[in-house]
Amino acid sequence: MTHSGMRRTLALVVFLVSVFWLIPFLISVSGRWNFYFTLTSVALLSVASAGVWLTFYIGRINIGQGAFALIGAYVSAILVTKADMSFWISLPIAGLFAGLVAVLIGLPILRLRGVYFAMITLVLTEVVRLAALALPITNGAKGIVSIPLPGELSILGITLIPDFSTLENPKLAFYYTACILMVVCYGALYRIVNSRLGHLCRSMQQNEELASSVGVNVAYLRVVIFAISSFFGGVGGAMFGAIAQSVYPSSFVVKDSIDFMLNCFLGGLGYVFGPMLGTLTLYFGWDLLFELGRYQLLVYSSVLILLILVLPNGLLSIRLNRMRSLRR
């Protein structure tokens, strides 16, 4: 194993130990149980942001991830409450349905130039919200409430996941579930980027005309990546619905779609794990500025603009710049 490979492995081990052991230990010692919900939210938001990052990877700006998160939340809630389906089965179905909707939308609009695609995705979240208000199956503005907690998941009589309603602390169970989902999501994202598909996407990002001239089916790859991106959003939204045990048309709005995009910018568009760091920074940064009252939004926006100007490649570029300085 190379030196860089050993460093990546060590970083992964430290990350997994911190997420699955150190953080729960510190929370249990401090008694700050509300942090479980906060960190669970960060993990799920980072999953949805990872999907947005993937569309950036093919040179497209996606400002509509909130739409697919809302679709995933409603699909899972409808299947669980009205079809009496297990949440664990509804979770991938919600993601697949969001991906299918993305394919239907992407087939016509992904042939457009990037700026037009971005403008269309900007209205997607509001379109889905209005559809949720109008459709009888979504129960309009009342939303879907009293969604039961995830039940037991067992295979061949072996319990893999216990019934959350029987647990003393469901918040801890949701935390572990969200973190596992996040790890699987970013593992898949890393694999995609370093696969043949990822290399083709990188060629599209650099020059679509040149990629097309050597036989790359640009339109097909755009749709595939957009579908995968929306799958992440749908799964993240379904998990949010399960945690809140309710879903409303306002559960995800345009602001959420913009935040998903900002998470990618802040963490670093050139790094697979950029959305994860960006989500963590953006989420806690907003909370830290709460004491500023009416100046919170002004300071928050100013800091974001400053960070983007000073670090155009995101927060993770700090480490890369430091390593280059040390080599000199």
CSV table of N, CA, C and O in Angstrom, one decimal, residues 1-10 190:
chain,number,residue,atom,x,y,z
A,1,MET,N,0.8,-1.2,0.0
A,1,MET,CA,0.0,0.0,0.0
A,1,MET,C,0.9,1.2,0.0
A,1,MET,O,1.9,1.3,0.7
A,2,THR,N,0.5,2.2,-0.8
A,2,THR,CA,1.3,3.5,-0.9
A,2,THR,C,1.1,4.3,0.3
A,2,THR,O,0.2,4.1,1.1
A,3,HIS,N,2.0,5.3,0.5
A,3,HIS,CA,1.9,6.2,1.6
A,3,HIS,C,0.6,7.0,1.6
A,3,HIS,O,-0.1,7.1,2.7
A,4,SER,N,0.1,7.4,0.5
A,4,SER,CA,-1.2,8.2,0.4
A,4,SER,C,-2.3,7.2,0.7
A,4,SER,O,-3.3,7.7,1.3
A,5,GLY,N,-2.2,6.0,0.3
A,5,GLY,CA,-3.3,5.0,0.6
A,5,GLY,C,-3.4,4.7,2.0
A,5,GLY,O,-4.5,4.6,2.6
A,6,MET,N,-2.2,4.6,2.7
A,6,MET,CA,-2.2,4.4,4.2
A,6,MET,C,-2.8,5.6,4.9
A,6,MET,O,-3.6,5.4,5.9
A,7,ARG,N,-2.5,6.8,4.4
A,7,ARG,CA,-3.1,8.0,5.1
A,7,ARG,C,-4.6,8.0,4.9
A,7,ARG,O,-5.4,8.4,5.8
A,8,ARG,N,-5.1,7.7,3.7
A,8,ARG,CA,-6.6,7.6,3.5
A,8,ARG,C,-7.2,6.6,4.3
A,8,ARG,O,-8.3,6.8,4.9
A,9,THR,N,-6.6,5.4,4.5
A,9,THR,CA,-7.2,4.4,5.3
A,9,THR,C,-7.2,4.8,6.8
A,9,THR,O,-8.2,4.6,7.5
A,10,LEU,N,-6.1,5.4,7.2
A,10,LEU,CA,-6.1,5.9,8.6
A,10,LEU,C,-7.1,7.0,8.9
A,10,LEU,O,-7.8,6.9,9.9
A,190,TYR,N,-17.6,8.0,-3.9
A,190,TYR,CA,-16.2,7.8,-4.1
A,190,TYR,C,-15.9,6.8,-5.2
A,190,TYR,O,-15.0,7.0,-6.0
